[in-house]
Structures are given as structure tokens and as C-alpha cells.
Short mmCIF file of C-alpha atoms in Angstrom, two decimals:
data_model
loop_
_atom_site.label_atom_id
_atom_site.label_comp_id
_atom_site.label_asym_id
_atom_site.label_seq_id
_atom_site.Cartn_x
_atom_site.Cartn_y
_atom_site.Cartn_z
CA MET V 669 -77.06 91.28 100.89
CA ASN V 670 -74.19 92.07 103.70
CA THR V 671 -71.08 90.44 103.81
CA ARG V 672 -71.73 87.99 106.45
CA GLU V 673 -74.97 86.90 105.19
CA TYR V 674 -72.99 86.79 101.71
CA ILE V 675 -70.12 84.21 103.38
CA GLU V 676 -73.04 82.36 105.28
CA SER V 677 -75.08 81.96 101.90
CA GLY V 678 -72.66 78.97 101.35
CA ILE V 679 -71.81 80.53 97.84
CA LEU V 680 -67.94 80.57 98.93
CA GLU V 681 -67.75 76.88 99.46
CA ALA V 682 -69.84 76.43 95.95
CA TYR V 683 -67.06 78.34 94.14
CA TRP V 684 -64.55 76.14 95.05
CA ALA V 685 -66.80 73.07 94.47
CA GLY V 686 -66.89 74.19 90.76
CA GLY V 687 -70.67 74.36 91.52
CA LEU V 688 -71.06 77.85 90.20
CA THR V 689 -71.25 79.07 86.29
CA SER V 690 -68.59 81.45 84.87
CA GLU V 691 -70.99 84.66 85.63
CA GLU V 692 -71.23 83.63 89.26
CA MET V 693 -67.80 83.00 89.88
CA LEU V 694 -66.69 86.64 88.27
CA GLU V 695 -69.49 87.98 90.88
CA VAL V 696 -67.82 86.40 93.73
CA ASP V 697 -64.24 87.68 92.09
CA ARG V 698 -66.01 91.06 92.65
CA MET V 699 -67.22 90.72 95.84
CA ALA V 700 -63.66 89.42 97.13
CA ASP V 701 -62.08 92.08 95.18
CA GLN V 702 -64.27 94.71 97.36
CA HIS V 703 -64.36 93.19 100.70
CA PRO V 704 -61.37 92.14 101.93
CA ILE V 705 -63.30 89.93 104.71
CA VAL V 706 -64.55 87.77 101.80
CA LYS V 707 -61.38 87.48 100.11
CA SER V 708 -59.78 86.15 103.37
CA GLU V 709 -62.54 83.83 103.84
CA LEU V 710 -62.49 82.48 100.28
CA GLU V 711 -58.66 81.77 100.48
CA GLU V 712 -59.35 79.93 103.93
CA ILE V 713 -61.81 77.54 102.54
CA ARG V 714 -59.42 76.59 99.63
CA LYS V 715 -56.73 76.07 102.08
CA SER V 716 -58.75 73.69 104.25
CA ILE V 717 -59.93 71.50 101.26
CA GLN V 718 -56.39 71.70 99.60
CA GLU V 719 -54.65 70.41 103.45
CA TYR V 720 -57.55 67.88 103.61
CA GLY V 721 -57.04 66.61 99.98
CA GLN V 722 -53.06 66.27 100.72
CA LEU V 723 -53.66 64.29 103.79
CA MET V 724 -56.25 61.94 102.65
CA GLY V 725 -54.55 61.15 99.79
CA LYS V 726 -57.40 62.80 97.48
CA GLY V 727 -56.38 64.80 94.54
CA PRO V 728 -54.57 64.03 91.43
CA ASP V 729 -51.63 61.83 91.21
CA HIS V 730 -48.42 63.72 91.09
CA ALA V 731 -47.08 61.96 87.96
CA VAL V 732 -49.70 64.47 85.95
CA LEU V 733 -47.39 67.40 87.01
CA ALA V 734 -44.08 65.36 86.34
CA LYS V 735 -45.88 64.43 82.83
CA THR V 736 -46.71 68.42 82.13
CA ILE V 737 -43.66 69.30 83.19
CA GLU V 738 -41.97 67.10 81.29
CA GLU V 739 -43.64 68.21 78.15
CA ILE V 740 -43.16 71.98 78.72
CA GLY V 741 -39.63 70.84 78.34
CA GLU V 742 -36.35 71.23 80.34
CA GLY V 743 -36.05 74.89 81.32
CA ASP V 744 -33.18 76.50 83.20
CA ARG V 745 -35.02 78.07 85.98
CA PHE V 746 -37.36 75.35 86.74
CA ARG V 747 -36.42 73.24 89.66
CA PHE V 748 -38.10 69.99 89.26
CA MET V 749 -37.50 68.23 92.35
CA GLU V 750 -38.14 71.30 94.46
CA SER V 751 -41.66 71.56 92.81
CA LEU V 752 -42.28 68.09 93.89
CA ASN V 753 -41.14 68.30 97.31
CA GLY V 754 -40.27 71.99 98.73
CA GLU V 755 -42.70 74.25 99.80
CA GLU V 756 -43.31 77.25 97.46
CA PRO V 757 -42.77 80.61 99.79
CA GLU V 758 -39.16 80.40 100.36
CA VAL V 759 -38.49 79.84 97.12
CA ILE V 760 -40.64 82.20 95.47
CA VAL V 761 -39.69 84.96 97.92
CA LYS V 762 -36.21 84.59 97.04
CA ARG V 763 -37.11 85.26 93.48
CA VAL V 764 -38.25 88.73 94.45
CA ASN V 765 -34.85 89.89 94.43
CA VAL V 766 -33.81 90.30 91.13
CA VAL V 767 -30.51 90.46 92.18
CA PRO V 768 -29.96 87.89 94.85
CA VAL V 769 -28.62 88.95 98.33
CA TRP V 770 -25.65 87.38 98.36
CA SER V 771 -24.78 88.96 94.95
CA ILE V 772 -25.49 92.40 96.02
CA ALA V 773 -23.42 91.32 99.62
CA ALA V 774 -20.54 90.40 96.69
CA SER V 775 -21.07 93.47 94.62
CA ILE V 776 -20.56 95.50 97.73
CA LEU V 777 -17.71 93.76 99.10
CA LEU V 778 -16.01 94.18 95.73
CA VAL V 779 -16.56 97.75 95.57
CA VAL V 780 -15.47 97.94 99.11
CA SER V 781 -12.53 95.76 98.20
CA ALA V 782 -11.72 97.88 94.93
CA GLY V 783 -11.87 100.97 96.90
CA PHE V 784 -9.22 99.44 99.60
CA ASN V 785 -7.21 98.15 96.53
CA PHE V 786 -7.16 101.64 95.15
CA LEU V 787 -6.35 103.07 98.76
CA PHE V 788 -3.86 100.86 99.81
CA PHE V 789 -2.09 100.95 96.47
CA THR V 790 -2.01 104.59 96.58
CA GLU V 791 -0.64 104.54 100.04
CA PHE V 792 1.77 101.69 99.00
CA LYS V 793 2.84 103.75 96.20
CA LYS V 794 3.46 107.13 98.26
CA ALA V 795 4.97 104.98 100.80
CA LYS V 796 7.47 103.70 98.26
CA ASP V 797 8.09 107.04 96.91
CA GLN V 798 8.62 108.10 100.38
CA VAL V 799 11.37 105.18 100.85
CA ASN V 800 12.90 106.22 97.61
CA GLU V 801 13.25 110.09 98.42
CA LEU V 802 14.49 108.97 101.79
CA GLN V 803 17.12 106.77 100.23
CA ALA V 804 18.14 109.72 97.93
CA ASN V 805 18.25 111.62 100.68
CA MET V 806 20.21 109.42 102.84
CA GLU V 807 22.82 108.80 99.85
CA ALA V 808 23.18 112.74 99.77
CA VAL V 809 23.75 112.74 103.41
CA LYS V 810 26.20 110.09 103.24
CA GLN V 811 28.13 111.98 100.20
CA ASP V 812 27.56 115.31 102.45
CA GLN V 813 29.14 113.25 105.03
CA LEU V 814 31.87 111.73 103.06
CA LEU V 815 32.69 115.36 102.07
CA LEU V 816 32.92 116.86 105.24
CA ALA V 817 34.84 114.13 106.26
CA ASP V 818 37.23 114.47 103.47
CA LEU V 819 36.86 118.18 104.67
CA THR V 820 37.61 117.64 108.26
CA LYS V 821 40.71 115.79 107.21
CA ASP V 822 42.19 118.36 104.79
CA GLN V 823 41.42 121.02 107.45
CA ARG V 824 43.03 118.97 110.22
CA MET V 825 45.83 117.93 107.75
CA GLU V 826 46.24 121.78 107.13
CA LEU V 827 45.92 122.75 110.63
CA ASP V 828 48.68 120.05 111.39
CA TYR V 829 50.85 121.48 108.61
CA ALA V 830 50.37 124.94 110.05
CA ASN V 831 51.14 123.83 113.42
CA LEU V 832 54.46 122.35 112.01
CA ARG V 833 55.38 125.43 110.48
CA ILE V 834 54.66 127.31 113.68
CA ALA V 835 56.74 124.92 115.19
CA HIS V 836 59.54 125.25 112.80
CA PHE V 837 59.13 129.10 112.87
CA LEU V 838 59.35 129.44 116.65
CA ASN V 839 62.29 126.68 116.82
CA ALA V 840 65.04 128.81 117.88
CA ASP V 841 67.76 126.53 115.81
CA ASN V 842 65.91 126.96 112.42
CA VAL V 843 66.81 129.33 109.69
CA HIS V 844 64.02 130.45 107.83
CA VAL V 845 64.06 131.24 104.28
CA ARG V 846 61.29 132.66 102.07
CA MET V 847 61.29 131.91 98.67
CA ASP V 848 59.17 134.01 96.09
CA GLY V 849 58.02 133.55 92.81
CA LEU V 850 60.50 134.15 89.54
CA PRO V 851 59.28 135.37 86.35
CA ILE V 852 57.73 131.89 85.19
CA SER V 853 55.29 131.79 88.23
CA PRO V 854 55.06 135.12 90.05
CA GLU V 855 52.32 134.29 92.29
CA ALA V 856 54.28 131.09 93.50
CA TYR V 857 56.29 130.99 97.22
CA ALA V 858 57.53 128.38 99.43
CA ASN V 859 59.42 128.60 102.90
CA VAL V 860 62.48 126.60 104.03
CA PHE V 861 63.36 125.81 107.47
CA TRP V 862 67.15 124.57 107.94
CA ASN V 863 68.31 123.71 111.27
CA THR V 864 71.70 124.83 112.18
CA LYS V 865 72.12 121.95 114.89
CA SER V 866 70.93 118.98 112.77
CA ASN V 867 71.36 120.75 109.30
CA ALA V 868 68.10 119.32 108.46
CA VAL V 869 66.31 121.09 105.58
CA PHE V 870 62.62 121.12 105.68
CA ILE V 871 60.33 122.52 102.72
CA SER V 872 57.10 124.05 103.53
CA VAL V 873 54.80 123.81 100.00
CA ASP V 874 52.49 126.71 100.20
CA ASN V 875 51.89 127.81 96.88
CA LEU V 876 53.41 125.87 93.89
CA PRO V 877 51.58 125.07 90.61
CA GLU V 878 50.38 121.60 90.05
CA PRO V 879 53.55 120.02 88.68
CA PRO V 880 52.87 118.38 84.87
CA HIS V 881 52.33 114.89 84.86
CA GLY V 882 56.11 112.93 85.15
CA HIS V 883 57.38 115.72 86.64
CA GLN V 884 58.71 116.70 90.15
CA TYR V 885 59.69 119.78 92.00
CA GLN V 886 63.20 119.76 93.44
CA LEU V 887 65.04 121.49 96.26
CA TRP V 888 68.76 123.19 95.65
CA ALA V 889 70.81 124.62 97.87
CA ILE V 890 72.92 126.97 96.69
CA LYS V 891 76.60 128.02 97.76
CA PRO V 892 78.35 130.66 96.39
CA GLY V 893 81.01 129.72 93.39
CA GLN V 894 79.57 126.00 93.43
CA SER V 895 76.88 124.32 91.18
CA PRO V 896 73.47 124.02 93.08
CA ILE V 897 73.64 121.07 95.81
CA ASP V 898 70.67 118.63 95.68
CA ALA V 899 68.38 119.16 98.71
CA GLY V 900 65.92 116.42 97.57
CA VAL V 901 62.48 116.18 95.42
CA PHE V 902 59.58 116.55 97.12
CA ASP V 903 55.47 115.71 96.91
CA HIS V 904 53.63 118.62 96.03
CA ASN V 905 50.92 117.11 97.91
CA GLN V 906 52.59 117.23 101.32
CA ARG V 907 52.65 120.78 102.86
CA VAL V 908 55.73 120.06 105.10
CA GLN V 909 58.25 117.69 104.49
CA GLU V 910 61.69 116.92 105.75
CA LEU V 911 64.40 116.64 102.97
CA LYS V 912 68.29 116.00 102.80
CA VAL V 913 70.86 117.38 105.68
CA ILE V 914 73.02 120.26 104.12
CA LYS V 915 75.93 121.42 105.65
CA GLY V 916 77.92 124.11 104.95
CA ASN V 917 77.94 127.87 103.69
CA VAL V 918 74.25 128.28 102.10
CA SER V 919 73.59 131.27 100.87
CA ALA V 920 70.27 130.59 99.02
CA PHE V 921 67.73 128.04 98.46
CA ALA V 922 65.79 127.58 95.09
CA VAL V 923 62.84 125.20 93.57
CA THR V 924 63.21 124.01 90.01
CA LEU V 925 60.72 121.59 87.84
CA GLU V 926 62.61 118.21 87.42
CA LYS V 927 61.66 115.13 85.56
CA GLU V 928 60.01 112.66 88.27
CA GLY V 929 62.80 111.34 90.57
CA GLY V 930 64.77 114.14 90.31
CA SER V 931 67.73 115.41 88.46
CA PRO V 932 71.77 115.60 89.40
CA VAL V 933 71.85 118.92 88.01
CA ALA V 934 69.47 121.83 88.42
CA THR V 935 67.16 122.65 85.50
CA VAL V 936 68.19 126.63 86.24
CA GLU V 937 65.33 128.26 83.37
CA LYS V 938 62.77 126.12 85.19
CA THR V 939 63.39 127.83 88.85
CA PHE V 940 59.98 128.58 90.07
CA VAL V 941 60.59 130.23 93.78
CA LYS V 942 64.16 131.31 94.78
CA GLY V 943 64.89 132.62 98.61
CA PHE V 944 67.89 134.01 99.96
CA LEU V 945 69.38 133.74 103.64
CA LYS V 946 69.54 136.60 105.72
CA LYS V 947 73.06 137.80 106.54
CA SER V 948 73.24 137.21 110.36
CA MET L 672 -52.08 90.01 79.61
CA SER L 673 -51.73 91.59 82.56
CA GLU L 674 -49.23 93.77 83.66
CA PRO L 675 -46.45 92.05 85.34
CA LEU L 676 -46.50 92.47 89.35
CA PRO L 677 -43.39 94.86 90.22
CA TYR L 678 -42.50 92.70 93.17
CA LEU L 679 -43.67 89.95 95.61
CA SER L 680 -43.17 90.13 99.08
CA ALA L 681 -43.64 87.57 102.22
CA ASN L 682 -47.01 88.11 101.99
CA SER L 683 -47.86 87.79 98.58
CA SER L 684 -50.95 85.42 98.05
CA VAL L 685 -50.49 81.93 96.22
CA GLU L 686 -52.25 83.54 93.49
CA GLU L 687 -50.30 86.49 93.18
CA ARG L 688 -47.35 84.55 92.91
CA ILE L 689 -48.77 82.11 90.28
CA VAL L 690 -49.84 85.15 88.40
CA TYR L 691 -46.00 86.80 88.77
CA LEU L 692 -44.17 83.30 87.76
CA LEU L 693 -46.42 83.09 84.82
CA ASN L 694 -46.11 86.61 83.45
CA ASP L 695 -42.05 85.76 83.92
CA LYS L 696 -42.44 82.49 81.91
CA ASP L 697 -41.32 80.15 85.04
CA LYS L 698 -42.25 76.90 85.17
CA LYS L 699 -42.77 76.68 88.91
CA ALA L 700 -46.00 78.73 88.26
CA ILE L 701 -47.55 75.20 86.73
CA SER L 702 -46.28 73.58 89.70
CA LEU L 703 -47.86 75.97 92.38
CA ILE L 704 -51.06 75.60 90.44
CA PHE L 705 -50.94 71.97 90.66
CA ASP L 706 -50.35 72.03 94.32
CA ASN L 707 -53.09 74.73 95.06
CA TYR L 708 -55.74 74.25 92.47
CA GLY L 709 -55.21 70.84 91.38
CA ALA L 710 -57.47 68.94 93.36
CA LEU L 711 -60.15 71.29 92.60
CA LEU L 712 -59.65 71.36 88.86
CA LEU L 713 -59.79 67.74 89.06
CA ASN L 714 -63.04 68.30 90.69
CA VAL L 715 -64.28 70.38 87.82
CA ILE L 716 -63.17 67.86 85.49
CA LYS L 717 -64.85 64.98 87.34
CA ARG L 718 -67.96 66.77 87.15
CA VAL L 719 -68.30 65.69 83.52
CA ILE L 720 -65.63 63.22 83.36
CA HIS L 721 -66.01 60.39 86.16
CA ASP L 722 -63.28 58.17 85.04
CA GLN L 723 -60.36 59.02 87.28
CA MET L 724 -57.40 58.40 84.80
CA MET L 725 -59.01 60.02 81.80
CA ALA L 726 -59.59 63.05 84.25
CA GLU L 727 -56.28 63.12 85.51
CA GLU L 728 -54.98 63.15 81.38
CA VAL L 729 -57.44 65.84 81.21
CA LEU L 730 -55.73 67.90 83.63
CA GLN L 731 -52.88 67.47 81.99
CA LYS L 732 -53.76 68.96 79.33
CA VAL L 733 -55.20 71.61 81.34
CA LEU L 734 -52.06 72.58 82.65
CA LEU L 735 -50.50 72.54 79.41
CA LYS L 736 -52.79 75.02 77.79
CA ILE L 737 -52.39 76.99 80.99
CA TRP L 738 -48.98 77.41 80.37
CA ARG L 739 -49.15 78.09 76.57
CA ASN L 740 -52.01 80.54 76.92
CA ALA L 741 -50.79 82.57 80.25
CA GLU L 742 -50.50 85.85 78.70
CA ALA L 743 -54.27 85.53 78.14
CA TYR L 744 -54.81 85.83 81.72
CA ASN L 745 -56.23 88.92 82.91
CA ASP L 746 -56.49 89.86 86.62
CA LYS L 747 -58.56 92.65 86.11
CA LYS L 748 -61.30 90.67 84.67
CA GLY L 749 -61.51 87.95 87.33
CA SER L 750 -59.89 85.67 89.70
CA LEU L 751 -56.90 83.31 88.67
CA PHE L 752 -59.33 80.39 89.79
CA THR L 753 -62.09 81.22 87.69
CA TRP L 754 -59.81 81.67 84.49
CA LEU L 755 -58.44 78.46 85.15
CA VAL L 756 -62.10 76.89 85.78
CA SER L 757 -62.84 78.24 82.46
CA ILE L 758 -60.25 76.67 80.79
CA THR L 759 -60.64 73.26 82.59
CA ARG L 760 -64.48 73.14 81.57
CA ASN L 761 -63.84 73.71 77.97
CA ALA L 762 -60.94 70.95 78.06
CA ALA L 763 -63.39 68.53 79.83
CA ILE L 764 -65.97 69.05 77.40
CA ASP L 765 -63.54 68.76 74.59
CA GLN L 766 -62.55 65.24 75.88
CA THR L 767 -66.19 64.03 75.74
CA ARG L 768 -66.27 64.34 72.17
CA THR L 769 -63.28 62.25 71.75
CA LYS L 770 -63.76 58.54 70.89
CA ASP L 771 -61.20 57.57 73.86
CA PHE L 772 -64.31 59.03 76.06
CA ARG L 773 -66.73 56.92 74.35
CA LEU L 774 -64.91 53.88 74.80
CA SER L 775 -63.98 54.23 78.37
CA LYS L 776 -67.69 54.94 79.09
CA GLU L 777 -68.21 51.04 77.97
CA SER L 778 -65.32 50.08 80.10
CA ASN L 779 -65.85 52.18 83.33
CA ARG L 780 -66.35 49.44 85.67
CA SER L 781 -63.33 47.80 85.15
CA ILE L 782 -61.09 51.01 85.33
CA GLU L 783 -62.93 51.90 88.55
CA LEU L 784 -61.68 48.77 90.36
CA VAL L 785 -57.88 49.36 89.03
CA SER L 786 -58.27 52.78 90.23
CA ILE L 787 -59.28 51.50 93.90
CA HIS L 788 -56.00 49.31 93.81
CA ASN L 789 -54.05 52.51 92.95
CA LYS L 790 -55.17 54.51 95.71
CA PRO L 791 -52.41 55.51 98.02
CA ASP L 792 -53.42 54.58 101.20
CA GLY L 793 -51.21 57.22 102.96
CA ASN L 794 -50.49 55.13 106.47
CA ASP L 795 -46.94 54.49 105.70
CA GLU L 796 -45.94 57.80 108.00
CA ILE L 797 -46.89 58.17 111.44
CA GLU L 798 -47.48 62.14 111.19
CA LYS L 799 -50.00 61.25 108.34
CA MET L 800 -51.85 58.61 110.52
CA TYR L 801 -51.85 61.16 113.40
CA VAL L 802 -53.41 64.09 110.95
CA LYS L 803 -55.74 61.41 109.58
CA GLN L 804 -56.95 60.56 112.68
CA LEU L 805 -57.63 64.21 113.34
CA MET L 806 -59.62 64.13 110.30
CA ASN L 807 -61.72 61.21 111.43
CA GLN L 808 -62.84 63.48 114.00
CA LEU L 809 -65.41 64.76 111.14
CA PRO L 810 -68.53 63.02 111.39
CA ASP L 811 -68.78 60.43 108.20
CA VAL L 812 -71.48 62.37 106.29
CA GLN L 813 -69.18 65.43 106.52
CA LYS L 814 -66.26 63.55 105.16
CA LYS L 815 -68.71 62.10 102.68
CA LEU L 816 -70.03 65.49 101.56
CA ILE L 817 -66.49 66.89 101.17
CA ASP L 818 -65.31 64.10 99.13
CA LEU L 819 -68.16 64.06 96.97
CA SER L 820 -68.11 67.62 96.45
CA TYR L 821 -64.58 68.77 96.10
CA PHE L 822 -62.95 65.58 95.02
CA GLY L 823 -65.42 63.49 93.45
CA GLY L 824 -67.12 66.00 90.95
CA TYR L 825 -70.40 65.67 92.39
CA THR L 826 -72.84 68.42 92.09
CA HIS L 827 -75.10 69.32 95.07
CA GLN L 828 -77.70 67.93 93.23
CA GLU L 829 -76.46 64.66 92.39
CA ILE L 830 -75.05 64.63 96.34
CA ALA L 831 -78.59 65.40 96.97
CA ASN L 832 -79.94 62.58 94.99
CA LYS L 833 -77.10 60.10 96.41
CA LEU L 834 -77.40 60.50 100.16
CA ASN L 835 -81.26 61.21 99.75
CA MET L 836 -80.92 64.57 101.19
CA PRO L 837 -82.76 67.84 100.35
CA LEU L 838 -80.70 70.00 98.34
CA GLY L 839 -80.89 73.19 100.81
CA THR L 840 -79.63 70.68 103.53
CA VAL L 841 -76.71 69.30 101.20
CA LYS L 842 -75.47 73.27 101.08
CA THR L 843 -75.79 73.76 104.62
CA ARG L 844 -74.00 70.51 105.71
CA ILE L 845 -71.23 71.24 103.06
CA ARG L 846 -70.67 74.74 104.73
CA LEU L 847 -70.82 73.05 108.29
CA ALA L 848 -68.32 70.45 107.07
CA ILE L 849 -65.99 73.08 105.95
CA LYS L 850 -66.17 74.81 109.09
CA HIS L 851 -65.16 71.84 111.03
CA LEU L 852 -62.45 70.95 108.80
CA ARG L 853 -60.82 74.36 109.42
CA SER L 854 -61.08 74.10 113.02
CA VAL L 855 -59.24 70.80 112.50
CA VAL L 856 -56.75 71.77 110.05
#
């Protein structure tokens, strides 16, 4: 018997009507397994009967299912209302995904997000480090600038003093006295410019050691046969400064270290530098 | 127990889905069995127990048995429906041995009257009416054959006797009726 004859024999209709013995049913199952045409024909017959029953209000009351489910017990996976109302395919197909699509998508997003988080954090940290480094650099540059400014200021001051000294040297009215170091400070030296017209005395602090705290250098004009005449205390930091007016027959100038504010009497043993006027 | 299917696809058959869900201990399987085989199983019961209410009670027991013995099904041995029918037949025969069954036989007539009243008319929805109109295109005799054979629990022999038809004619006419039905639905 070929499949067509088999189908037309009416055995498939009898199968669903419950008119076959168990052996006969198993025989139909075997035929259906071997021949797809038989299988699909069998399923088509069942569907049409089922649909007919549904539309014509045949078949068992839905309460039968409800009671059965109730008896089976409440289960978390079962959604009762769905089973009563819904079409099965969509729900079933969804079950195929052991992991739901949205959760796969969510997982991917999470991983991507975590990746980005890491990336962003790394970038952020890098940027932060760079900012810190830049700030440190800027601070250093600022320090350098300050230093440079100080240096420039110093140099300008030095230049100003140098110019001032040169001006004093070049001034034809000035008498120039170089004072050299005495035994207590052999390396020391300083210069005095004495204006013969105004009698003003200028000191050029060239190389005098830093005075101890509470002490100041003091310039003295020395006239033969007299005690040293006070020519004024001066600031060690100021290279060139105008001191007192000195008149008369000065033979030499000397610098002593005195208490701050100066002394009326020169402390001769603390004479650092001394120079004599050239005899003209 | 049959091996669980590794996966289901959109074009998996109803049978494959049910087997999958049964193996997965998902109650949805019972719901699918009810929707797709319920009427046919009730029909099998009715071949033994004509009373609708009692037949439905048996169907409930059958569904429970299916749920509890799901691991007994082996798809290598036969189809799901063949397995379901064997459980159903046994349950129906068991029922005939109960006191309830013997008592119901005596008051069969009154119960039948009640069941007529309980039948849903299905006329409340326009769509249902329309499809019912389509169904009504089937000749009365064909509808009768389908009703008796698939929902009334009648054997071909019983139908032949009832409609005064040769047994061979019953078979071919049922086949014709199904063919006609398939062209309509």
C-alpha cells in the first residue's frame, strides 16, 4: 500500500476518533514517522477537527482545565490566564531562549558599559594625572619666572649700580679712593667717591662681608692729627649710596663695623677696609 | 523517559512543544494538551462513558495522570496522542468500575437534560456567528458524522446503526466530511 492509498483508506480519521486499537495507532505513528506526507496529513485532520469543535462549542468545558491546574498546584512558571486566553506559539517560542533576549541585550550592554566605564575611568585618571603634572609644571615655571624676575631685578640693579659707579668714575669733580682689605678681612674692598664741589661722599659697597646681626658698617673720614670723622653708616645691601658731606683736608677713608645705628667714635680694631687719597 | 529536546523553534509542532514542556515540568504542557487534544480525549472517554459530566471528570483525572506520569512517555515508542489515548482508555475503564458510574447510569436521562441547558450557544459574538455560518455550509449529515465520531464518542458501528448506514459508507462519508471541513476552516 502506497502512502496515497494509506491516507485515503480513512485510517487517519479513525485514528483521531479513537477508533483504532493501540497496536493500530502505533502502526499509524510508524507510518507518520517514515512518511512526512502522512504526518502532515494526520496533523491537518487533527487541526480541522479541533477548530470545528472550538467554533461549534464542542469539547470539554474549560473548567476541567482550570480544576486540573488548581489541583496540580500553583507554579511559578505557569501563567494560568495566559493558558486560558492566549495563543500558545509566541509564549512557547519565547521559552526557547533559556536566557531571554532582553537579558542577553542587557548583558551585552552591561559588558559594553563596564568596558566603557573602565575606558572612561582610565582616560579620566590619565587626564587627571596630566592636569596634575601640568599644574606642577606650571608651578615650576612660575617659580622659575619669579626667580628669573628676581634675577632680572638684581641684574638691573647691578647694572644700575655699575652705571652709577661708572658715572662717579667719569665725573671729573670726583676724587676716587679705593679701600683695600685689612688683616681681619683681606679679601674685602670698597670705593669712595668724594665730590670736590659739593663735598658729598658716595660709598660703593663692592666686597664687604655680611655684617653680623645688630651691626652696621660705618665710613670714616680721616684727617691728619684728628680722630676719624663720621661720614655716615650705610646699608650693606645698597651697592652705591650717598653719605654725609665732608669738607676739609681728608687724607684717607676707612670702614669699621659698628653697632647698628653707628657710633660717634670709630672702633679702629674693627676696620675692614682703608684707602688713602692720592697726592695730587 | 525521553530525552528532552535541546531547543524548540518557531515551527516546532504542537506535539514537540508539549513534550518539551512536559520534560521541563511546565504546567503549560497540560494547557496545551487540553487545547489541542482535550476534545479528542473526551471523545475517547465518551466511547465508554456517555455522560458528559462524568466524562469530563474522567478527563480531569486523565490530565492529572499525564502530569504525574510525564516521565513515562517515550517518543521512540509512539506518538504523544497514542500514549494519551492509552492513559485515557484505562482511566475511562477504571471509572466504569466505580459506584458513581453505576449510579449515574440509573439517572442518565435527567443529567442529559441538564447538560442540554448548560451547552454554550456561542452566538454572542459576531465573528463566531460568521464562522458558524461557514460551518453550516457543511451538509447536515456531515456535521452529524463529525459530531458523533469526534465529540459524541460513537464508534463507526454505532454510527452505522444510528444513521442506518452501511459501515463502509460511514467511513468514506466521515472522510469526505473532514475533507469538506478542511476546505472551510
